[in-house]
Amino acid sequence: MMSTNQLDSYSGAQMVSFDFNSGQVGDLIMDGIGRGVIFVNNDGVLTSINRYALSLLQAKKENVIGKRVDMLPLRTPIYRVLSEQRSDIPLAMAFGKRVVAVLSKEVKSAEGITIGELTELWDITDERREKRQWEEFVVMMTHDLKSPLTVIMGYIQGIRLGMYGEIGSRIEGLLEKVEQSGSSLYSMIEEILDSCRLELGLKKLNRQPCNISRLLEDCCRDNLRVAQEQGLDLVFIDKAEAPELMADSKQLARVFSNLISNAIKFTPSQGQVLIVSWNLEESVHVSVSDTGIGIPPEDLSRIFFKYYRSAGATGYKGSGLGLAISKAIVEAHGGIISVESTPGAGSSFIVAIPLKASEEFEVEN
Ligand code: ADP
């Protein structure tokens, strides 16, 4: 008979089988693993933890081993780590000056029966610091790129307006193209800058009373021409009875414009893009749904990562930054953004934003 907390598979590719109750040998193996490892059985009891995990979480073995997770002192790093919801993507958690990646997996016996949950931990403080330095460099560099481009664009507009004398129609046509390329370059720089700024916490929200119904109407109007050109129906159903919220309307408009333009981009002609707004509890909800190409289930949790594009997006223009920026803006408002999708049938992005601003969520300046 197998012991109830025997781990049969660990870390996917590796197949290791050992008994956590077998005392010293089990402890030696656990301590030899280059990551923090914690095992919690089906009864919610922490039955095994290695030395690395104890040191990362500043816990003492005798205080945690054999304890039920819900009996551990609240607010301690170990309680916070073990009470997180399981996710197939590592979560970054900050404990004082250290940042720790946390990944939990269900553990099954050889017979396929769930026997508990294995949590892996590793220190990403240095990685984070390097990423931050890189992002600070990108912010500086993109900011410097913007200044000469603004000057170039200014002169082109001046020439087109005839401020420096008459220009022929051929030159006018060429300048129009230069101006178009210049503004796409400008938008790309702005996107990169904004995504880094939001990540670095440098962007402060400018909250003002904002009417979500009006904001959505404007976003729909801005996208209507492209939708019609693509042979799509763009429909807005406004059911929000309390549409006023304290929000940064410019930033929220970017979120919804991005969701609507994505919906248009990824929907073949004859399709529909439907925007619905409604109130639920103390929040306003907006869904942007389409009848487009959809997103494979394995990509759903990754499309909000910077630069991540689903394989199905090959051939469609884009930078892979829009959703990452949208998520950062929604979360800075204390809201959440989620997605549901069926490949080949369509996608639905849902944004929920609290009506009242909570300082807790404000992005620091
Ligand atoms: P971009 O659209 O510039 O590629 P985003 O960050 O806005 O970047 O979106 C990331 C990815 O998410 C897209 O490349 C695409 O794979 C997927 N995606 C986003 N919205 C949709 C949608 N409405 N339908 C299908 N796929 C989508």
Short mmCIF file of C-alpha atoms and ligand atoms in Angstrom, two decimals:
data_model
loop_
_atom_site.label_atom_id
_atom_site.label_comp_id
_atom_site.label_asym_id
_atom_site.label_seq_id
_atom_site.Cartn_x
_atom_site.Cartn_y
_atom_site.Cartn_z
CA MET A 1 0.00 0.00 0.00
CA MET A 2 1.23 3.42 -0.85
CA SER A 3 1.50 6.00 1.85
CA THR A 4 -1.00 8.85 1.38
CA ASN A 5 1.68 11.48 1.03
CA GLN A 6 3.99 9.71 -1.31
CA LEU A 7 5.03 11.91 -4.20
CA ASP A 8 5.20 10.08 -7.49
CA SER A 9 5.77 12.81 -9.96
CA TYR A 10 7.65 16.01 -9.47
CA SER A 11 8.51 18.84 -11.82
CA GLY A 12 6.79 17.38 -14.84
CA ALA A 13 9.57 15.76 -16.83
CA GLN A 14 11.39 14.24 -13.87
CA MET A 15 9.89 11.14 -12.30
CA VAL A 16 11.05 10.89 -8.75
CA SER A 17 9.41 8.65 -6.22
CA PHE A 18 10.09 8.99 -2.57
CA ASP A 19 8.25 8.89 0.69
CA PHE A 20 8.14 12.10 2.63
CA ASN A 21 7.63 10.15 5.82
CA SER A 22 10.80 8.16 5.43
CA GLY A 23 12.70 10.53 7.69
CA GLN A 24 16.32 11.35 7.01
CA VAL A 25 16.57 10.14 3.40
CA GLY A 26 13.47 12.10 2.40
CA ASP A 27 14.83 15.18 4.18
CA LEU A 28 18.20 14.87 2.44
CA ILE A 29 16.59 14.60 -0.98
CA MET A 30 14.28 17.52 -0.26
CA ASP A 31 17.15 19.70 0.98
CA GLY A 32 19.20 18.80 -2.10
CA ILE A 33 16.58 20.28 -4.45
CA GLY A 34 17.67 23.70 -5.71
CA ARG A 35 14.24 25.21 -5.07
CA GLY A 36 12.00 25.62 -2.10
CA VAL A 37 9.50 22.74 -1.93
CA ILE A 38 6.43 22.39 0.29
CA PHE A 39 3.94 19.55 0.25
CA VAL A 40 0.43 19.89 1.65
CA ASN A 41 -1.75 16.80 1.71
CA ASN A 42 -5.45 16.52 0.86
CA ASP A 43 -6.39 17.32 4.47
CA GLY A 44 -4.64 20.68 4.15
CA VAL A 45 -1.79 19.53 6.43
CA LEU A 46 1.77 20.63 5.66
CA THR A 47 3.65 17.36 5.73
CA SER A 48 6.95 18.32 4.17
CA ILE A 49 9.08 21.40 3.63
CA ASN A 50 12.71 21.67 2.64
CA ARG A 51 15.43 23.88 4.06
CA TYR A 52 15.41 26.31 1.13
CA ALA A 53 11.68 26.99 1.51
CA LEU A 54 12.12 27.52 5.27
CA SER A 55 14.88 30.02 4.68
CA LEU A 56 12.99 31.89 1.90
CA LEU A 57 9.89 32.14 4.06
CA GLN A 58 11.76 32.68 7.32
CA ALA A 59 9.89 29.90 9.02
CA LYS A 60 10.93 27.30 11.59
CA LYS A 61 10.26 23.69 10.69
CA GLU A 62 8.89 22.80 14.11
CA ASN A 63 6.32 25.62 13.86
CA VAL A 64 4.87 24.52 10.55
CA ILE A 65 5.32 20.81 10.00
CA GLY A 66 2.20 18.74 10.71
CA LYS A 67 0.08 21.92 10.93
CA ARG A 68 -3.02 22.63 8.91
CA VAL A 69 -2.43 25.55 6.55
CA ASP A 70 -5.52 27.38 7.83
CA MET A 71 -4.13 27.17 11.37
CA LEU A 72 -0.85 28.89 10.47
CA PRO A 73 -0.56 32.49 11.67
CA LEU A 74 -2.15 34.86 9.13
CA ARG A 75 0.14 37.39 7.41
CA THR A 76 3.20 35.16 7.75
CA PRO A 77 4.96 34.53 4.41
CA ILE A 78 4.26 30.79 4.61
CA TYR A 79 0.53 31.35 5.15
CA ARG A 80 0.42 33.85 2.27
CA VAL A 81 2.21 31.45 -0.07
CA LEU A 82 0.07 28.44 0.80
CA SER A 83 -3.24 30.28 0.76
CA GLU A 84 -2.70 31.59 -2.79
CA GLN A 85 -4.92 30.05 -5.44
CA ARG A 86 -3.23 27.44 -7.60
CA SER A 87 -2.13 28.73 -10.99
CA ASP A 88 -0.12 27.24 -13.84
CA ILE A 89 1.94 30.42 -14.05
CA PRO A 90 4.42 31.36 -11.31
CA LEU A 91 3.19 34.20 -9.12
CA ALA A 92 5.64 36.80 -7.86
CA MET A 93 5.25 37.58 -4.15
CA ALA A 94 7.21 40.21 -2.24
CA PHE A 95 8.40 39.53 1.30
CA GLY A 96 10.30 42.54 2.60
CA LYS A 97 13.15 43.16 0.19
CA ARG A 98 12.94 39.73 -1.41
CA VAL A 99 10.73 38.69 -4.31
CA VAL A 100 9.81 35.02 -4.50
CA ALA A 101 8.24 33.13 -7.41
CA VAL A 102 5.56 30.66 -6.30
CA LEU A 103 4.17 27.81 -8.38
CA SER A 104 1.71 25.21 -7.07
CA LYS A 105 0.75 21.96 -8.70
CA GLU A 106 -1.65 19.21 -7.90
CA VAL A 107 0.15 15.94 -7.15
CA LYS A 108 -1.36 12.65 -8.27
CA SER A 109 -0.52 9.10 -7.31
CA ALA A 110 0.40 6.52 -9.94
CA GLU A 111 -3.32 5.61 -10.02
CA GLY A 112 -4.21 9.20 -10.92
CA ILE A 113 -5.69 10.03 -7.50
CA THR A 114 -4.97 13.51 -6.15
CA ILE A 115 -2.88 13.25 -2.99
CA GLY A 116 -2.10 16.87 -2.32
CA GLU A 117 -0.44 19.99 -3.58
CA LEU A 118 3.22 20.70 -4.18
CA THR A 119 4.41 24.30 -4.00
CA GLU A 120 7.72 25.31 -5.49
CA LEU A 121 9.47 28.54 -4.55
CA TRP A 122 12.51 30.32 -5.87
CA ASP A 123 14.14 33.67 -5.28
CA ILE A 124 13.75 36.12 -8.18
CA THR A 125 14.95 39.26 -6.39
CA ASP A 126 18.06 39.69 -8.57
CA GLU A 127 16.15 38.87 -11.74
CA ARG A 128 13.55 41.49 -10.79
CA ARG A 129 16.22 44.08 -10.04
CA GLU A 130 17.83 43.52 -13.45
CA LYS A 131 14.43 43.71 -15.16
CA ARG A 132 13.69 46.95 -13.40
CA GLN A 133 17.06 48.43 -14.41
CA TRP A 134 16.40 47.36 -18.00
CA GLU A 135 12.96 48.93 -17.92
CA GLU A 136 14.34 52.16 -16.51
CA PHE A 137 16.84 52.18 -19.37
CA VAL A 138 14.05 51.57 -21.93
CA VAL A 139 11.98 54.41 -20.44
CA MET A 140 14.95 56.73 -20.73
CA MET A 141 15.80 55.63 -24.24
CA THR A 142 12.26 55.74 -25.63
CA HIS A 143 11.73 59.09 -24.00
CA ASP A 144 14.84 60.39 -25.78
CA LEU A 145 13.63 58.90 -29.09
CA LYS A 146 10.36 60.78 -28.80
CA SER A 147 11.86 64.27 -28.72
CA PRO A 148 13.52 64.32 -32.18
CA LEU A 149 10.51 62.50 -33.66
CA THR A 150 8.20 65.22 -32.32
CA VAL A 151 10.38 67.84 -34.05
CA ILE A 152 10.36 65.88 -37.35
CA MET A 153 6.57 65.51 -37.19
CA GLY A 154 6.15 69.20 -36.41
CA TYR A 155 8.17 70.21 -39.49
CA ILE A 156 6.31 67.76 -41.74
CA GLN A 157 2.97 69.15 -40.60
CA GLY A 158 4.29 72.68 -41.18
CA ILE A 159 5.44 71.82 -44.72
CA ARG A 160 2.07 70.17 -45.48
CA LEU A 161 0.25 73.23 -44.21
CA GLY A 162 2.30 75.37 -46.64
CA MET A 163 4.17 77.24 -43.91
CA TYR A 164 7.43 76.97 -45.88
CA GLY A 165 6.02 77.67 -49.33
CA GLU A 166 3.97 75.86 -51.95
CA ILE A 167 4.40 72.11 -52.43
CA GLY A 168 3.25 70.03 -55.39
CA SER A 169 0.67 67.24 -55.10
CA ARG A 170 3.36 64.56 -55.56
CA ILE A 171 5.38 65.86 -52.61
CA GLU A 172 2.14 66.27 -50.63
CA GLY A 173 1.34 62.59 -51.25
CA LEU A 174 4.81 61.55 -50.13
CA LEU A 175 4.66 63.72 -47.03
CA GLU A 176 1.32 62.20 -46.08
CA LYS A 177 2.95 58.76 -46.11
CA VAL A 178 5.92 60.06 -44.07
CA GLU A 179 3.52 61.57 -41.56
CA GLN A 180 1.53 58.30 -41.28
CA SER A 181 4.69 56.28 -40.66
CA GLY A 182 5.88 58.91 -38.19
CA SER A 183 2.67 58.67 -36.20
CA SER A 184 2.77 54.85 -36.11
CA LEU A 185 6.35 55.09 -34.85
CA TYR A 186 5.19 57.62 -32.26
CA SER A 187 2.37 55.30 -31.09
CA MET A 188 4.79 52.39 -30.82
CA ILE A 189 7.19 54.47 -28.71
CA GLU A 190 4.27 55.63 -26.54
CA GLU A 191 3.13 52.03 -26.04
CA ILE A 192 6.57 50.85 -24.96
CA LEU A 193 7.00 53.86 -22.71
CA ASP A 194 3.60 53.43 -21.10
CA SER A 195 3.99 49.73 -20.50
CA CYS A 196 7.35 50.29 -18.78
CA ARG A 197 6.06 53.27 -16.83
CA LEU A 198 3.05 51.34 -15.60
CA GLU A 199 5.26 48.43 -14.59
CA LEU A 200 7.67 50.70 -12.80
CA GLY A 201 4.80 52.42 -11.03
CA LEU A 202 5.74 55.79 -12.55
CA LYS A 203 2.37 56.56 -14.06
CA LYS A 204 -0.12 58.28 -11.82
CA LEU A 205 -3.79 58.00 -12.57
CA ASN A 206 -5.57 61.26 -13.15
CA ARG A 207 -8.92 60.36 -11.61
CA GLN A 208 -11.88 62.56 -12.43
CA PRO A 209 -15.62 61.86 -12.51
CA CYS A 210 -16.03 59.79 -15.67
CA ASN A 211 -19.15 58.57 -17.44
CA ILE A 212 -18.48 55.08 -18.73
CA SER A 213 -21.45 55.10 -21.13
CA ARG A 214 -20.20 58.23 -22.87
CA LEU A 215 -16.64 56.92 -22.90
CA LEU A 216 -17.75 53.66 -24.55
CA GLU A 217 -19.86 55.54 -27.10
CA ASP A 218 -16.76 57.57 -28.06
CA CYS A 219 -14.61 54.44 -28.34
CA CYS A 220 -17.25 52.79 -30.55
CA ARG A 221 -17.51 55.89 -32.74
CA ASP A 222 -13.70 55.97 -33.16
CA ASN A 223 -13.69 52.32 -34.26
CA LEU A 224 -16.86 52.33 -36.34
CA ARG A 225 -15.24 53.13 -39.69
CA VAL A 226 -12.66 50.32 -39.43
CA ALA A 227 -15.40 47.88 -38.36
CA GLN A 228 -17.58 48.84 -41.33
CA GLU A 229 -14.65 48.61 -43.75
CA GLN A 230 -14.11 45.08 -42.47
CA GLY A 231 -17.79 44.20 -42.91
CA LEU A 232 -18.50 43.85 -39.19
CA ASP A 233 -21.42 44.90 -37.02
CA LEU A 234 -20.31 47.00 -34.07
CA VAL A 235 -23.04 47.06 -31.41
CA PHE A 236 -23.06 48.81 -28.05
CA ILE A 237 -25.72 47.87 -25.48
CA ASP A 238 -25.61 50.20 -22.52
CA LYS A 239 -27.24 48.71 -19.41
CA ALA A 240 -25.19 50.65 -16.87
CA GLU A 241 -27.64 52.40 -14.58
CA ALA A 242 -24.87 54.03 -12.56
CA PRO A 243 -22.27 54.90 -15.22
CA GLU A 244 -20.37 57.55 -13.20
CA LEU A 245 -17.08 56.49 -11.66
CA MET A 246 -13.87 58.08 -10.46
CA ALA A 247 -11.38 57.10 -13.10
CA ASP A 248 -8.70 58.24 -15.48
CA SER A 249 -10.88 58.53 -18.57
CA LYS A 250 -7.93 58.85 -20.97
CA GLN A 251 -6.39 55.62 -19.69
CA LEU A 252 -9.74 53.77 -19.61
CA ALA A 253 -10.41 54.88 -23.18
CA ARG A 254 -7.11 53.23 -24.15
CA VAL A 255 -8.26 49.98 -22.52
CA PHE A 256 -11.61 49.85 -24.34
CA SER A 257 -10.21 51.11 -27.64
CA ASN A 258 -7.61 48.39 -27.45
CA LEU A 259 -10.19 45.69 -26.66
CA ILE A 260 -12.53 46.90 -29.42
CA SER A 261 -9.79 47.24 -32.02
CA ASN A 262 -8.48 43.75 -31.13
CA ALA A 263 -12.02 42.37 -31.47
CA ILE A 264 -12.32 43.99 -34.91
CA LYS A 265 -8.84 42.88 -35.97
CA PHE A 266 -9.36 39.23 -35.02
CA THR A 267 -12.89 38.89 -36.47
CA PRO A 268 -13.44 37.93 -40.11
CA SER A 269 -16.03 39.85 -42.15
CA GLN A 270 -19.77 39.19 -41.55
CA GLY A 271 -18.97 38.89 -37.85
CA GLN A 272 -20.06 40.96 -34.86
CA VAL A 273 -18.37 42.92 -32.11
CA LEU A 274 -20.67 43.47 -29.15
CA ILE A 275 -19.97 45.82 -26.25
CA VAL A 276 -22.22 45.59 -23.19
CA SER A 277 -22.00 47.64 -19.99
CA TRP A 278 -23.83 46.96 -16.73
CA ASN A 279 -23.59 47.54 -13.02
CA LEU A 280 -22.99 44.78 -10.54
CA GLU A 281 -22.56 45.47 -6.85
CA GLU A 282 -20.29 48.49 -6.49
CA SER A 283 -18.64 48.11 -9.90
CA VAL A 284 -19.27 48.80 -13.51
CA HIS A 285 -18.73 45.85 -15.86
CA VAL A 286 -18.00 46.03 -19.56
CA SER A 287 -17.76 43.07 -21.89
CA VAL A 288 -16.24 43.27 -25.37
CA SER A 289 -17.19 40.13 -27.28
CA ASP A 290 -16.53 39.09 -30.83
CA THR A 291 -17.28 36.23 -33.19
CA GLY A 292 -13.66 36.01 -34.29
CA ILE A 293 -10.83 33.51 -34.41
CA GLY A 294 -10.81 32.90 -30.64
CA ILE A 295 -7.87 32.07 -28.39
CA PRO A 296 -6.60 28.55 -27.61
CA PRO A 297 -7.18 27.60 -23.93
CA GLU A 298 -3.44 27.22 -23.25
CA ASP A 299 -2.88 30.86 -24.28
CA LEU A 300 -5.63 32.40 -22.16
CA SER A 301 -3.45 33.06 -19.12
CA ARG A 302 -0.53 34.29 -21.22
CA ILE A 303 -2.07 36.86 -23.56
CA PHE A 304 -1.82 39.52 -20.82
CA PHE A 305 1.97 39.11 -20.72
CA LYS A 306 4.01 41.74 -22.49
CA TYR A 307 4.86 40.83 -26.09
CA TYR A 308 2.92 37.54 -25.92
CA ARG A 309 0.97 36.85 -29.09
CA SER A 310 -0.99 33.70 -29.74
CA ALA A 311 0.11 31.58 -32.70
CA GLY A 312 -3.24 32.42 -34.33
CA ALA A 313 -2.25 36.12 -34.35
CA THR A 314 0.51 35.55 -36.91
CA GLY A 315 -0.25 37.66 -39.94
CA TYR A 316 -2.28 40.21 -37.92
CA LYS A 317 -0.52 43.49 -37.12
CA GLY A 318 0.36 44.13 -33.49
CA SER A 319 3.00 44.44 -30.83
CA GLY A 320 1.63 42.19 -28.09
CA LEU A 321 1.66 45.13 -25.67
CA GLY A 322 -1.97 46.29 -25.77
CA LEU A 323 -3.40 43.76 -23.32
CA ALA A 324 -0.46 44.07 -20.91
CA ILE A 325 -1.02 47.84 -20.78
CA SER A 326 -4.80 47.40 -20.50
CA LYS A 327 -4.41 44.98 -17.59
CA ALA A 328 -2.02 47.34 -15.79
CA ILE A 329 -4.47 50.25 -16.24
CA VAL A 330 -7.49 48.23 -15.08
CA GLU A 331 -5.60 46.94 -12.03
CA ALA A 332 -4.34 50.44 -11.21
CA HIS A 333 -8.05 51.36 -10.96
CA GLY A 334 -8.56 48.46 -8.53
CA GLY A 335 -10.40 46.50 -11.23
CA ILE A 336 -9.98 43.16 -12.92
CA ILE A 337 -9.89 42.04 -16.52
CA SER A 338 -10.66 38.49 -17.60
CA VAL A 339 -11.16 36.60 -20.82
CA GLU A 340 -13.25 33.70 -22.06
CA SER A 341 -12.82 32.27 -25.50
CA THR A 342 -13.67 29.39 -27.79
CA PRO A 343 -11.26 28.87 -30.66
CA GLY A 344 -13.03 29.43 -33.96
CA ALA A 345 -16.12 30.89 -32.29
CA GLY A 346 -15.01 34.10 -30.58
CA SER A 347 -13.69 35.80 -27.47
CA SER A 348 -15.11 37.87 -24.68
CA PHE A 349 -13.05 40.23 -22.54
CA ILE A 350 -14.70 41.41 -19.31
CA VAL A 351 -13.55 44.43 -17.36
CA ALA A 352 -14.89 45.25 -13.89
CA ILE A 353 -14.00 48.58 -12.29
CA PRO A 354 -15.09 49.76 -8.82
CA LEU A 355 -17.23 52.89 -8.97
CA LYS A 356 -15.35 54.47 -6.10
CA ALA A 357 -11.60 55.03 -6.14
CA SER A 358 -9.76 53.18 -3.44
CA GLU A 359 -6.39 54.76 -2.58
CA GLU A 360 -5.06 51.29 -1.87
CA PHE A 361 -4.96 50.63 -5.59
CA GLU A 362 -3.53 53.94 -6.75
CA VAL A 363 -0.35 53.57 -8.76
CA GLU A 364 2.45 55.34 -6.93
CA ASN A 365 4.15 58.29 -8.49
P1 ADP B 1 -1.63 42.69 -30.28
O1 ADP B 1 -3.08 42.75 -30.60
O2 ADP B 1 -0.88 43.94 -30.61
O3 ADP B 1 -0.96 41.45 -30.79
P2 ADP B 1 -2.47 42.50 -27.52
O4 ADP B 1 -1.65 42.58 -26.28
O5 ADP B 1 -3.58 43.47 -27.67
O6 ADP B 1 -1.44 42.60 -28.70
O7 ADP B 1 -3.05 41.02 -27.64
C1 ADP B 1 -2.18 39.93 -27.38
C2 ADP B 1 -2.65 38.71 -28.11
O8 ADP B 1 -3.89 38.25 -27.57
C3 ADP B 1 -2.92 38.90 -29.59
O9 ADP B 1 -1.75 38.85 -30.36
C4 ADP B 1 -3.85 37.72 -29.88
O10 ADP B 1 -3.10 36.54 -29.97
C5 ADP B 1 -4.68 37.65 -28.60
N1 ADP B 1 -5.95 38.39 -28.69
C6 ADP B 1 -6.25 39.55 -28.11
N2 ADP B 1 -7.53 39.92 -28.36
C7 ADP B 1 -8.04 38.94 -29.14
C8 ADP B 1 -9.32 38.72 -29.74
N3 ADP B 1 -10.34 39.57 -29.57
N4 ADP B 1 -9.49 37.58 -30.47
C9 ADP B 1 -8.48 36.69 -30.64
N5 ADP B 1 -7.24 36.86 -30.09
C10 ADP B 1 -7.03 37.95 -29.35
#
